[in-house]
Short mmCIF file of C-alpha atoms in Angstrom, two decimals:
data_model
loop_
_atom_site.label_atom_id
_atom_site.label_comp_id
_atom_site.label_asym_id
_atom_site.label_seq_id
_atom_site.Cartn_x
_atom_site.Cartn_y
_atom_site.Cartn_z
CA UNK A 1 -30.07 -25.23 3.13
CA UNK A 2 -26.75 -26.39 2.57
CA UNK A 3 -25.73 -27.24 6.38
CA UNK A 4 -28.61 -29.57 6.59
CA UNK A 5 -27.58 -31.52 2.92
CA UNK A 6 -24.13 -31.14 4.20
CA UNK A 7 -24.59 -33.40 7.15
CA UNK A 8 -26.69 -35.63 5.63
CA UNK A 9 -24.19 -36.21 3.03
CA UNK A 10 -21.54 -36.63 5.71
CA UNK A 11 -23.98 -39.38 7.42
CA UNK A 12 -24.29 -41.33 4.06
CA UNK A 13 -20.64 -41.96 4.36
CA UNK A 14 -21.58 -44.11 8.15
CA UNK A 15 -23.22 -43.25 11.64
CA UNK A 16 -21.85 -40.14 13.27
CA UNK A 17 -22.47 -38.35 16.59
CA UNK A 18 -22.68 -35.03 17.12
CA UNK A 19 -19.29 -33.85 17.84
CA UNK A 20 -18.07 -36.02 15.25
CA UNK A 21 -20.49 -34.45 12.60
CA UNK A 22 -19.08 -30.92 13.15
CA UNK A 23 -15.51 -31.93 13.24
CA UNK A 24 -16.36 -33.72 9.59
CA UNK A 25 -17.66 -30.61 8.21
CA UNK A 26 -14.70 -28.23 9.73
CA UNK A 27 -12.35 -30.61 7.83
CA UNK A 28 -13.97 -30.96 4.84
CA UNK A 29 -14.94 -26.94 4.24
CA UNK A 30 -11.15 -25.76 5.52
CA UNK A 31 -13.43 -24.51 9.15
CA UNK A 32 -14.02 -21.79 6.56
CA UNK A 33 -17.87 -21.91 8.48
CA UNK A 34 -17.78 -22.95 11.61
CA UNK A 35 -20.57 -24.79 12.82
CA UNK A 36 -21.38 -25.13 16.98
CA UNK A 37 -22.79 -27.79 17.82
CA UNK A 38 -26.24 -26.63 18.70
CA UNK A 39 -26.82 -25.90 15.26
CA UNK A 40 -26.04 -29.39 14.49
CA UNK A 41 -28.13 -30.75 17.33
CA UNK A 42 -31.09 -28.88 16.16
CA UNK A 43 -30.38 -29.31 12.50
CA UNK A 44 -30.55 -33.56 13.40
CA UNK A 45 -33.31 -33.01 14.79
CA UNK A 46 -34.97 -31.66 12.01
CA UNK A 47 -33.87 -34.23 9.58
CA UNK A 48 -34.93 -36.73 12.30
CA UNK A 49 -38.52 -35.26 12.67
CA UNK A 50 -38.60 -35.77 8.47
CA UNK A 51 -37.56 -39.29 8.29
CA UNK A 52 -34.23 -38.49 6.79
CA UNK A 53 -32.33 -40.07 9.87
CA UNK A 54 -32.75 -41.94 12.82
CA UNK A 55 -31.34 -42.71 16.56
CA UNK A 56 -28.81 -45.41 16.21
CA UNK A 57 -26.60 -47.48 19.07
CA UNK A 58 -25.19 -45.49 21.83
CA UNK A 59 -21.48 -46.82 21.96
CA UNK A 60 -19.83 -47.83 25.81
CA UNK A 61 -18.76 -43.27 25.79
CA UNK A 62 -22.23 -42.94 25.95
CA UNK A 63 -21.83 -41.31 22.28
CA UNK A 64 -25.31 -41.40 20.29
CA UNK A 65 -24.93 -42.28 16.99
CA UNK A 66 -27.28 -41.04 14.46
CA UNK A 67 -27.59 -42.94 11.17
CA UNK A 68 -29.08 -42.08 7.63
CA UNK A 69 -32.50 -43.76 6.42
CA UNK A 70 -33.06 -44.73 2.90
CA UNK A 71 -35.22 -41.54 1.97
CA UNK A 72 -31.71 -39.61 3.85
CA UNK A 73 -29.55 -41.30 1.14
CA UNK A 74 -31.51 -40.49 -1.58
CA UNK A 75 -32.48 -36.81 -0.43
CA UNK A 76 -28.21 -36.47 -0.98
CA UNK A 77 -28.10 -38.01 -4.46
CA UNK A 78 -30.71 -35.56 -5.33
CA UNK A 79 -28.86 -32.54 -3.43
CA UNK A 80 -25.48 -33.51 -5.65
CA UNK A 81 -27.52 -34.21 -8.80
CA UNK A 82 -29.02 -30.69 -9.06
CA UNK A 83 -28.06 -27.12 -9.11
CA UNK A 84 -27.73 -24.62 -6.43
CA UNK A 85 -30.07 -21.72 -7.45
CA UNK A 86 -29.07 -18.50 -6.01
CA UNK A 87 -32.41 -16.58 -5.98
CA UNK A 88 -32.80 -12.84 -6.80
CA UNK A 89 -34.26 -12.51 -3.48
CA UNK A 90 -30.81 -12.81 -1.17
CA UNK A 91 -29.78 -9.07 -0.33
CA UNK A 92 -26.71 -7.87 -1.53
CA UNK A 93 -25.59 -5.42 1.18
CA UNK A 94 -22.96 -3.80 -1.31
CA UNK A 95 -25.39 -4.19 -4.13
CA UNK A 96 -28.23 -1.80 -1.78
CA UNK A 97 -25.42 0.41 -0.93
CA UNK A 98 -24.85 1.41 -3.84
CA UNK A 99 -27.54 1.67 -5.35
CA UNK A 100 -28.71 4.07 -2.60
CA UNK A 101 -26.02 6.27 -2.67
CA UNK A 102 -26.24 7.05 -5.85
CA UNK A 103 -29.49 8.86 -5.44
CA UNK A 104 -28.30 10.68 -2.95
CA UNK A 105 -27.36 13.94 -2.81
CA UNK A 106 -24.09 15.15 -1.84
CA UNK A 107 -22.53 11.59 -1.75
CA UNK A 108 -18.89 11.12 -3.73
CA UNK A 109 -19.73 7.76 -5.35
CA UNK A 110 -16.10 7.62 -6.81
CA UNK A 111 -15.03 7.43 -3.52
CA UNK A 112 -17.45 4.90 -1.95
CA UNK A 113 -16.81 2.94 -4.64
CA UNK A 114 -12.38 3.24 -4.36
CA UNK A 115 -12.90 2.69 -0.45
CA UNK A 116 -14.70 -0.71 -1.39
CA UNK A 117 -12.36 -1.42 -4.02
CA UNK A 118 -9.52 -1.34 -1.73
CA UNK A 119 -11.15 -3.20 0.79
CA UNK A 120 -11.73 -6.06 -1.88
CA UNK A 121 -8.33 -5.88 -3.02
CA UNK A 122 -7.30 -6.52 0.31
CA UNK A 123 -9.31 -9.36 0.92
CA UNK A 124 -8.05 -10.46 -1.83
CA UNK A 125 -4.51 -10.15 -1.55
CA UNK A 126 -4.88 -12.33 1.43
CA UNK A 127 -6.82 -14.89 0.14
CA UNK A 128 -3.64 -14.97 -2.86
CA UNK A 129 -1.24 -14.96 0.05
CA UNK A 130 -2.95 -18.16 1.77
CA UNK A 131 -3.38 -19.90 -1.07
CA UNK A 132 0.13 -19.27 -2.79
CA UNK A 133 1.53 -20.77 0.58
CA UNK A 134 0.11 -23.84 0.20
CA UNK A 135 0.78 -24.57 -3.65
CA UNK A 136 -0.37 -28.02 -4.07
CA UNK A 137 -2.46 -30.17 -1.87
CA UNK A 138 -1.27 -33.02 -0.47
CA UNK A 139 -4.40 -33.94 0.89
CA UNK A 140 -8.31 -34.39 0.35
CA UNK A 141 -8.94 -31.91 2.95
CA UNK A 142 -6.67 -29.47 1.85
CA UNK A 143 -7.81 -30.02 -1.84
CA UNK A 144 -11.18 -29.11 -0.39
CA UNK A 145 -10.32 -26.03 1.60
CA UNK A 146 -8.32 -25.11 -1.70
CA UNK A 147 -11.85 -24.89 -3.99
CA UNK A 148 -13.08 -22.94 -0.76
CA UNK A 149 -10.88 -20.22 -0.96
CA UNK A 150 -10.88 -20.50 -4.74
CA UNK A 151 -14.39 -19.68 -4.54
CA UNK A 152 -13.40 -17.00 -2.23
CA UNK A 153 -10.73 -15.80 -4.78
CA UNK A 154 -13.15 -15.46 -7.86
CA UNK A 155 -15.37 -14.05 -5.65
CA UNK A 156 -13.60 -10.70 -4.17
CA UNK A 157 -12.49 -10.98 -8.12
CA UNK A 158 -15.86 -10.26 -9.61
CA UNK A 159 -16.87 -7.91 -6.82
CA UNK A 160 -13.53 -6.22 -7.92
CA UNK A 161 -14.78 -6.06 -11.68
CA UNK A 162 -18.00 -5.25 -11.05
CA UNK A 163 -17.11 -1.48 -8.79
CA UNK A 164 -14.58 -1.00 -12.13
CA UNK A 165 -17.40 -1.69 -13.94
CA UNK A 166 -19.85 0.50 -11.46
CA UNK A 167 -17.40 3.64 -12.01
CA UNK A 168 -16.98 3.44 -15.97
CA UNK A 169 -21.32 3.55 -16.25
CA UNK A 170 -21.26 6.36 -13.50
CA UNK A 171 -19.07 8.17 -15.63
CA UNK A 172 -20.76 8.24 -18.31
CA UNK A 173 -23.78 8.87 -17.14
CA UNK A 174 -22.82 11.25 -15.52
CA UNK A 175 -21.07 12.28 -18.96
CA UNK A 176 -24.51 12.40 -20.42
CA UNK A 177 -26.11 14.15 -17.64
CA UNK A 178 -27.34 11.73 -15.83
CA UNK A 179 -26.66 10.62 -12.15
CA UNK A 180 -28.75 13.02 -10.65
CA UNK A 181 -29.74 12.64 -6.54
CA UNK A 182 -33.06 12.01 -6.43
CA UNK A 183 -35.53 14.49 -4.08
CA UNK A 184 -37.40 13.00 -1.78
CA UNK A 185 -41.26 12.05 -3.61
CA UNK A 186 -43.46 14.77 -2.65
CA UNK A 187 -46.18 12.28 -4.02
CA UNK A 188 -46.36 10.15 -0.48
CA UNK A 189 -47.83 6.75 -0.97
CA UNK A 190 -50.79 6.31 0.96
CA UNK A 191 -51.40 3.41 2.85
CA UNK A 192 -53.75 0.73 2.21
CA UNK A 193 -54.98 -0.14 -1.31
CA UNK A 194 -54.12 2.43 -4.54
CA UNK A 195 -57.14 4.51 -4.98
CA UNK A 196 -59.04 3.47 -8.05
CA UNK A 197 -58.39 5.54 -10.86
CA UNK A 198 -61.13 6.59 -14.12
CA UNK A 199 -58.51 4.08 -16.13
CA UNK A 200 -59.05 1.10 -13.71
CA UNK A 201 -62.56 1.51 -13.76
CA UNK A 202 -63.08 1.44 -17.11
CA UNK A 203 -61.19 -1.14 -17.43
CA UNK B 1 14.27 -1.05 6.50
CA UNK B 2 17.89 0.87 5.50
CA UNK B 3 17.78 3.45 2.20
CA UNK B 4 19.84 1.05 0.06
CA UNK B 5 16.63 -1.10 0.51
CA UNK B 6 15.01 1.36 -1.47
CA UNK B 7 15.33 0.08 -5.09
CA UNK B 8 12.88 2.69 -6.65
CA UNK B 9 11.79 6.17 -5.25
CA UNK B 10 9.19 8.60 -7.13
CA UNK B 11 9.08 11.81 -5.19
CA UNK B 12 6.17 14.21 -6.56
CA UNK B 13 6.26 13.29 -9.99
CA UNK B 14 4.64 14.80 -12.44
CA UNK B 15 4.17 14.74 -16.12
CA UNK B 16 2.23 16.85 -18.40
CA UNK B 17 2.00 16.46 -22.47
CA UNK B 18 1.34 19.34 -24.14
CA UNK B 19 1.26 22.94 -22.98
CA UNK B 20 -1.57 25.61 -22.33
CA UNK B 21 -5.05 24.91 -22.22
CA UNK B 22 -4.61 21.87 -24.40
CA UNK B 23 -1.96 20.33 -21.92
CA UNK B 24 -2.73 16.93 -20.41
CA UNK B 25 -1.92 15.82 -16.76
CA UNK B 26 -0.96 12.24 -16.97
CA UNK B 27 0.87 12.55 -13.38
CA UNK B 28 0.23 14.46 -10.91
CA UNK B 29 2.86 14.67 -8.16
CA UNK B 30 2.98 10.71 -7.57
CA UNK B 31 4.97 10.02 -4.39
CA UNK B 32 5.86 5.89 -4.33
CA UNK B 33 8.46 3.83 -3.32
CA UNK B 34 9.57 0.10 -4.17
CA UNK B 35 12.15 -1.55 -1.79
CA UNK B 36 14.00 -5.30 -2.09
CA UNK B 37 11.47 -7.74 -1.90
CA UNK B 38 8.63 -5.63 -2.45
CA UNK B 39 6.05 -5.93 -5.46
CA UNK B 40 4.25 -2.91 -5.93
CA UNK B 41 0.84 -3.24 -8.26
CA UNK B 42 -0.35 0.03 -10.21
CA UNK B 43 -4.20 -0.58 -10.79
CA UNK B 44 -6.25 1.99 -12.77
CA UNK B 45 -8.87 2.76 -15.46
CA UNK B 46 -7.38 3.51 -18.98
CA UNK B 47 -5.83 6.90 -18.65
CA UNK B 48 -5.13 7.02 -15.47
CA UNK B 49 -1.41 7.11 -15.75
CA UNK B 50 -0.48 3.91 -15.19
CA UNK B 51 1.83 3.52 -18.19
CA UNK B 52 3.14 7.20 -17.93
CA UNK B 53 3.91 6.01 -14.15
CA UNK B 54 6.21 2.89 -15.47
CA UNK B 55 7.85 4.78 -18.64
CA UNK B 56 8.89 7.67 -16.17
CA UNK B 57 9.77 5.20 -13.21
CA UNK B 58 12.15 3.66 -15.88
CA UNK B 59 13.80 6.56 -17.09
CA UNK B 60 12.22 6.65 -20.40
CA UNK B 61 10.74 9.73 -20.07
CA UNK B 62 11.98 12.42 -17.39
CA UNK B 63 9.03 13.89 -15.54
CA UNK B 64 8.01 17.62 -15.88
CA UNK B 65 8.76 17.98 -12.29
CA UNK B 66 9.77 16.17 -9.66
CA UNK B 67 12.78 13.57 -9.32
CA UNK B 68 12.58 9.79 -10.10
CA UNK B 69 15.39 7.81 -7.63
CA UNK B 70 17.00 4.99 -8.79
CA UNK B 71 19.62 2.66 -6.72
CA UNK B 72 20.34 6.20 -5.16
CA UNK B 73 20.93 7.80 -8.62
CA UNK B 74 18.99 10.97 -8.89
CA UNK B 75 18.21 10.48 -12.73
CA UNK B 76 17.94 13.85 -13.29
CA UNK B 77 21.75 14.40 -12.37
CA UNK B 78 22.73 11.67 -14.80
CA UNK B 79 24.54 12.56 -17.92
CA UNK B 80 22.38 10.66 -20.91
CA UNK B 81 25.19 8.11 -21.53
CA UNK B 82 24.95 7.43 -18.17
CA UNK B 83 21.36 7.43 -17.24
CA UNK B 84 21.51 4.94 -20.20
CA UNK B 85 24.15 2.17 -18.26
CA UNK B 86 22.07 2.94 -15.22
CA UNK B 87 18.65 1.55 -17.17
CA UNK B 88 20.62 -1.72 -18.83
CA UNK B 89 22.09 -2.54 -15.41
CA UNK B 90 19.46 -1.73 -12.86
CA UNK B 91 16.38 -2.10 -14.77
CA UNK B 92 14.51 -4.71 -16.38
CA UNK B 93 10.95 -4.58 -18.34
CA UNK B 94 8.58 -6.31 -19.08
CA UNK B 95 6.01 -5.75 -21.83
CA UNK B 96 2.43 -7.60 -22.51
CA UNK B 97 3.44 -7.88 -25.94
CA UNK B 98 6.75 -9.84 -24.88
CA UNK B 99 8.83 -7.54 -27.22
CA UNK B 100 11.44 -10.40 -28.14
CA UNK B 101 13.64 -10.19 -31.03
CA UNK B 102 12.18 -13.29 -33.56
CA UNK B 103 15.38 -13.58 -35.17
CA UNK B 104 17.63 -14.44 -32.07
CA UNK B 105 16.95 -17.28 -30.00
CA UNK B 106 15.79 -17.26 -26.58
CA UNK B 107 19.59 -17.40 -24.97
CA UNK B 108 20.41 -14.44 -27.37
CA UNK B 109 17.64 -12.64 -26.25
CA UNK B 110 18.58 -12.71 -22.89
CA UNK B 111 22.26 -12.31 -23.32
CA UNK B 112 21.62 -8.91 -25.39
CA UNK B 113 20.80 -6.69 -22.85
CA UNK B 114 24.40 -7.49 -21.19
CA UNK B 115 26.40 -7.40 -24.80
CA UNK B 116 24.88 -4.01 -25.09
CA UNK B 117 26.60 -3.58 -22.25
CA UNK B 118 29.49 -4.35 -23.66
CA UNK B 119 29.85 -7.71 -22.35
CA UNK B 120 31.65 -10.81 -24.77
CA UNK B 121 28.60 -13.06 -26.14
CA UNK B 122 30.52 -15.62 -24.69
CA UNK B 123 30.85 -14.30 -21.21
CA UNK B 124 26.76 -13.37 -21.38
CA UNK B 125 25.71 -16.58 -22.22
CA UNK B 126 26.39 -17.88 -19.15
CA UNK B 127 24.41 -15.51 -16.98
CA UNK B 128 21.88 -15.95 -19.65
CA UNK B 129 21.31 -19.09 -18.85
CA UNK B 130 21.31 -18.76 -15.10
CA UNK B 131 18.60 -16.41 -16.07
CA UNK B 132 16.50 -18.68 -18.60
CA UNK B 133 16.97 -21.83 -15.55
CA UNK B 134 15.52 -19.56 -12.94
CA UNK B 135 12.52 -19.15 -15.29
CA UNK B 136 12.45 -23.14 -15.88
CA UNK B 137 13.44 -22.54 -19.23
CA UNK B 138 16.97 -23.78 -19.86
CA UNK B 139 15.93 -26.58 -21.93
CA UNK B 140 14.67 -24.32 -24.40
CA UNK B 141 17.64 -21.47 -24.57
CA UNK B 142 18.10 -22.60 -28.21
CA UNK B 143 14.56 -21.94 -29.49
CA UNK B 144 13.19 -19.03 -31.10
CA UNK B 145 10.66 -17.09 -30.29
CA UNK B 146 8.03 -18.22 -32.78
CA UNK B 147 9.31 -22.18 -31.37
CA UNK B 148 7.63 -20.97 -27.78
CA UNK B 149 4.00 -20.43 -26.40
CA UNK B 150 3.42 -16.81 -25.33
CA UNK B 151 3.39 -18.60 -21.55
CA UNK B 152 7.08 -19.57 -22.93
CA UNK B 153 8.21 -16.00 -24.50
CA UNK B 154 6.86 -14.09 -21.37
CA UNK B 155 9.21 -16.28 -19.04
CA UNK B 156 12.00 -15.50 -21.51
CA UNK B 157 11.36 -11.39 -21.15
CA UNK B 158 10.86 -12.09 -17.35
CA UNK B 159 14.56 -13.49 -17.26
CA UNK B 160 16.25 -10.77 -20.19
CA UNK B 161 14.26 -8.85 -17.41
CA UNK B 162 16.38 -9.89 -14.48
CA UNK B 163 19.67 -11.23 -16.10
CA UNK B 164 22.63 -10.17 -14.62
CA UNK B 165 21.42 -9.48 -11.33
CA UNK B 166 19.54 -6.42 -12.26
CA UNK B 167 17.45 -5.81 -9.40
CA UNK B 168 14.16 -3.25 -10.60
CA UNK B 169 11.66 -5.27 -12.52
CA UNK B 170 8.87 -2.96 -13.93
CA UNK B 171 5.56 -4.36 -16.04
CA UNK B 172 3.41 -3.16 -17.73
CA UNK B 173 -0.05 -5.75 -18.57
CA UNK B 174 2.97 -8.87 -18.70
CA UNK B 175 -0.06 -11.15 -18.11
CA UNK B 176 -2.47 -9.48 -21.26
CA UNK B 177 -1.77 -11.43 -23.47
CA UNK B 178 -1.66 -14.85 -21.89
CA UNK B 179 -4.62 -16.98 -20.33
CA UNK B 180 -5.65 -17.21 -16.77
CA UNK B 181 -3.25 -20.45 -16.04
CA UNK B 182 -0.35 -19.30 -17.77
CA UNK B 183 -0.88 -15.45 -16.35
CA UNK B 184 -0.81 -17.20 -13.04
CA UNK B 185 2.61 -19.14 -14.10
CA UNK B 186 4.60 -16.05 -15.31
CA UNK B 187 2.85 -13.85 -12.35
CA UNK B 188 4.42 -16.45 -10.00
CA UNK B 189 8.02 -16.55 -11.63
CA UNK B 190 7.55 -12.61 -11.48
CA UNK B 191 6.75 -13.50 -7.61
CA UNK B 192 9.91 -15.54 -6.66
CA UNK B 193 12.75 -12.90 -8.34
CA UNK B 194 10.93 -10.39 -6.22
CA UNK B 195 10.89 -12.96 -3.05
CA UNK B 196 14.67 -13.54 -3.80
CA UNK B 197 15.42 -9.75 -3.23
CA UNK B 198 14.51 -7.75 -6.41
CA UNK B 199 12.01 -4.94 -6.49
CA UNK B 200 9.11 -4.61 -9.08
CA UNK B 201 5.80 -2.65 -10.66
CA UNK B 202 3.40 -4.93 -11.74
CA UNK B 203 1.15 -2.45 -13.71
CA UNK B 204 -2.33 -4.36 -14.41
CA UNK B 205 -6.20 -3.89 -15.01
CA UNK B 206 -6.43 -7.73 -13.34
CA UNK B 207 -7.95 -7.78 -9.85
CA UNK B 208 -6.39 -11.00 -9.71
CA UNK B 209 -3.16 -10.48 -10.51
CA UNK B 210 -2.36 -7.64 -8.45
CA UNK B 211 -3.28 -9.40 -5.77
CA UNK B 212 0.15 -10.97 -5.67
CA UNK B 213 1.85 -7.58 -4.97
CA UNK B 214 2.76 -6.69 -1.40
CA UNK B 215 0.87 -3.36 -2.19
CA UNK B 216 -1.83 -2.23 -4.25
CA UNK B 217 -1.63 1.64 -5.29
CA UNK B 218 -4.80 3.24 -6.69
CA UNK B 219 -3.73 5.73 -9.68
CA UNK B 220 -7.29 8.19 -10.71
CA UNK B 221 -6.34 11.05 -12.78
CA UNK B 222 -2.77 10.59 -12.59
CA UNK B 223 -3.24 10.92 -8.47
CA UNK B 224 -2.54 8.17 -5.86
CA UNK B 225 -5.81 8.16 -4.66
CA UNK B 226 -5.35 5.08 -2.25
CA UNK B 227 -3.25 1.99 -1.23
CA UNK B 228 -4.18 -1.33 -0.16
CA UNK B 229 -1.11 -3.30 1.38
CA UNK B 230 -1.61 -7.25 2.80
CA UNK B 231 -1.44 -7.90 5.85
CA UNK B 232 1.78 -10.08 6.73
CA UNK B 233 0.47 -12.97 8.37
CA UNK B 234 -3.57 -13.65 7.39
CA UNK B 235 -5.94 -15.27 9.91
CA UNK B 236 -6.98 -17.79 6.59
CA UNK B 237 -4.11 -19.36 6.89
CA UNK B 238 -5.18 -20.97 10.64
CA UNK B 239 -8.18 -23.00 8.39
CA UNK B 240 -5.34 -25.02 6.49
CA UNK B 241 -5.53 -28.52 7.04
CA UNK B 242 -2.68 -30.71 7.98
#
């Protein structure tokens, strides 16, 4: 989980509190994600309970300082060294949607599709806005909170391409006949285990 | 916002090619309006009448019915000659194939559309290179065509585009034939003319690039079938850092 990595990565650079930790990662992600700090409480005390931090000095504010252990340090060389791996199984709510409404009946598609396209564009256009104000960094934290909404950017950008992309195969399936609601099964699974069938038991 | 803000007005245009059964719809009573300081992007599948939109917005091709607006002009009304002086002084385009002239150079190419207009080459040349500075290009007003990268020639249409203080800016794919970085260069010259008061269509198939228009019109079918305009101040901007 990338809040958990994050902070440890963040601790690698010295000691932090708590406070301190989610002011580090507002600066350095553009507050794109705001953290509260119960989340980071919890989250150090996770890493804590794995040996990945521990308890440091408690300075004369009364401020407890939390500090990275050896197997922490190397836990974030391993998190930089390797890939993020974005698994099939994360729902894509647009994705669902549809795919849904496509087998339904009596649904214009073209037009769920345009009202999400505009939406995107939208987004979009803001995203262009903010970052055309800003032009060049002048700063490590704005050069980060640049490559956040550059990830934003290419983002709405490829959700963009993929509804044109959704309407050209609609139309032609829909050229070819296809795109078809589908009826509700009258076949009902059952529940429990499929009955066995000759096939299976042969086999 | 007064009327003689309103650089470009399309009210219920149509245009049909063809007649009878065989007769194609490429508009179909577009309504759309482009003011100072106002890009306007045209997104659309192939066929959807984006180009038709810009060749008929520009007075290339009058519309089967009705009336295209420009500066106040009803083109309609206008007597060919004319309609003509209105499109050299109002209206600049820009093409995705840059549509230079190889055999002039890059200051000649800019000063033309004002010679045509019956302006000394001598008295163009200076505009002309007002125009090819704006476009950070004055260094290279001597240079032909085939001397500059396509980044290079599309800056050069972008300022034949503007020269002169003509104020309607209309585009069809300008970025098409350029990559991302140097799309994003010419989109952002295209940007700053329109920032500094002129008007413009930005007709593209890039979700990227028309997201630097002020508004986003949907064409389907020759139809406006929706618009998507930014909001003027975005809450993203509160996450920049000092």
């Amino acid at each position: 989980m990338s809040v958990r990595q994050s902070l440890l990565a963040i601790l690698n650079q010295g000691p932090c509190y708590g406070y301190q930790l989610r002011a580090e990662f507002d600066r350095r992600t553009g507050s794109t994600w705001p953290l509260n700090v119960g989340q980071i409480y919890n989250t150090l005390d996770r890493l804590e309970r794995d040996g990945l931090v521990r308890k440091a000095d408690i300075d004369a504010d009364g401020q407890n300082y939390v500090e990275i252990t050896d197997a922490g340090s190397a836990e974030v060389a391993d998190w930089l060294g390797s890939p993020v791996v974005r698994t099939m199984a994360t729902r894509d709510e647009l994705a669902i949607k549809l795919a849904i409404a496509v087998t339904l009946p009596g649904v214009d598609i073209a037009q769920v599709i345009q009202v999400q396209r505009t939406a995107t564009m939208r987004t979009l256009q803001e995203l262009t806005r903010t970052k055309n104000a800003t032009a060049d960094p002048e700063s490590s934290e704005q050069l980060a909170w640049l490559l956040v909404i550059d990830s934003l950017i290419f983002a709405a950008e490829a959700e963009a391409r993929w509804l044109d992309h959704s309407e050209h195969r609609l139309a032609r399936a829909r050229a070819a006949g296809l795109a078809e609601p589908l009826p509700l099964n009258t076949e009902v699974p059952k529940r429990g285990r499929p009955a066995k069938t000759a096939a299976a038991a042969r086999a | 916002m007064t009327d003689s803000d309103i650089l470009l007005q399309l009210d219920g245009v149509s245009m049909q090619y063809g007649r009878g059964e065989t007769a194609i719809t490429a508009l179909a009573g577009v309504d759309l309006s482009v003011s100072r300081g106002e890009l306007v992007a045209v997104m659309g599948a192939s066929g959807s009448g984006k180009s038709t939109l810009l060749t008929v917005a520009g007075g290339l091709t009058p519309p089967t019915a009705g009336e295209v607006i420009v500066e106040g002009h009803w083109l309609s009304q206008l007597p060919a000659r004319q309609l003509a002086t209105l499109r050299r002084r109002s209206l600049g385009f820009v093409f995705q194939d840059f549509n230079l002239i190889p055999s002039l150079t890059a200051l000649e190419n800019v000063s033309l559309p004002l010679e045509l207009d019956g302006w000394t080459s001598k008295r163009a040349h200076r505009p002309a290179l007002d125009a090819l500075n704006i476009v950070e290009l004055g260094d290279r007003a001597q240079h032909f065509p085939s001397d500059l990268s396509g980044g290079q020639q599309q800056r050069v249409a972008i300022a034949r585009a503007v020269v002169g203080g003509r104020s309607l800016i209309l585009a069809d794919e300008p970025t098409g034939a350029l990559d991302s970085t140097t799309g994003e260069l010419v989109l952002r010259m295209l940007r700053s003319r329109v920032d500094a008061g002129a008007g413009g269509i930005l007709v593209t198939h890039d979700a990227r690039h028309a997201a630097w228009a002020d508004r986003i019109v949907f064409l389907r079918d020759g139809r406006i079938v929706d618009e998507s305009r930014a909001s003027a101040v975005t809450s993203l901007l509160s996450g920049l850092p000092a």
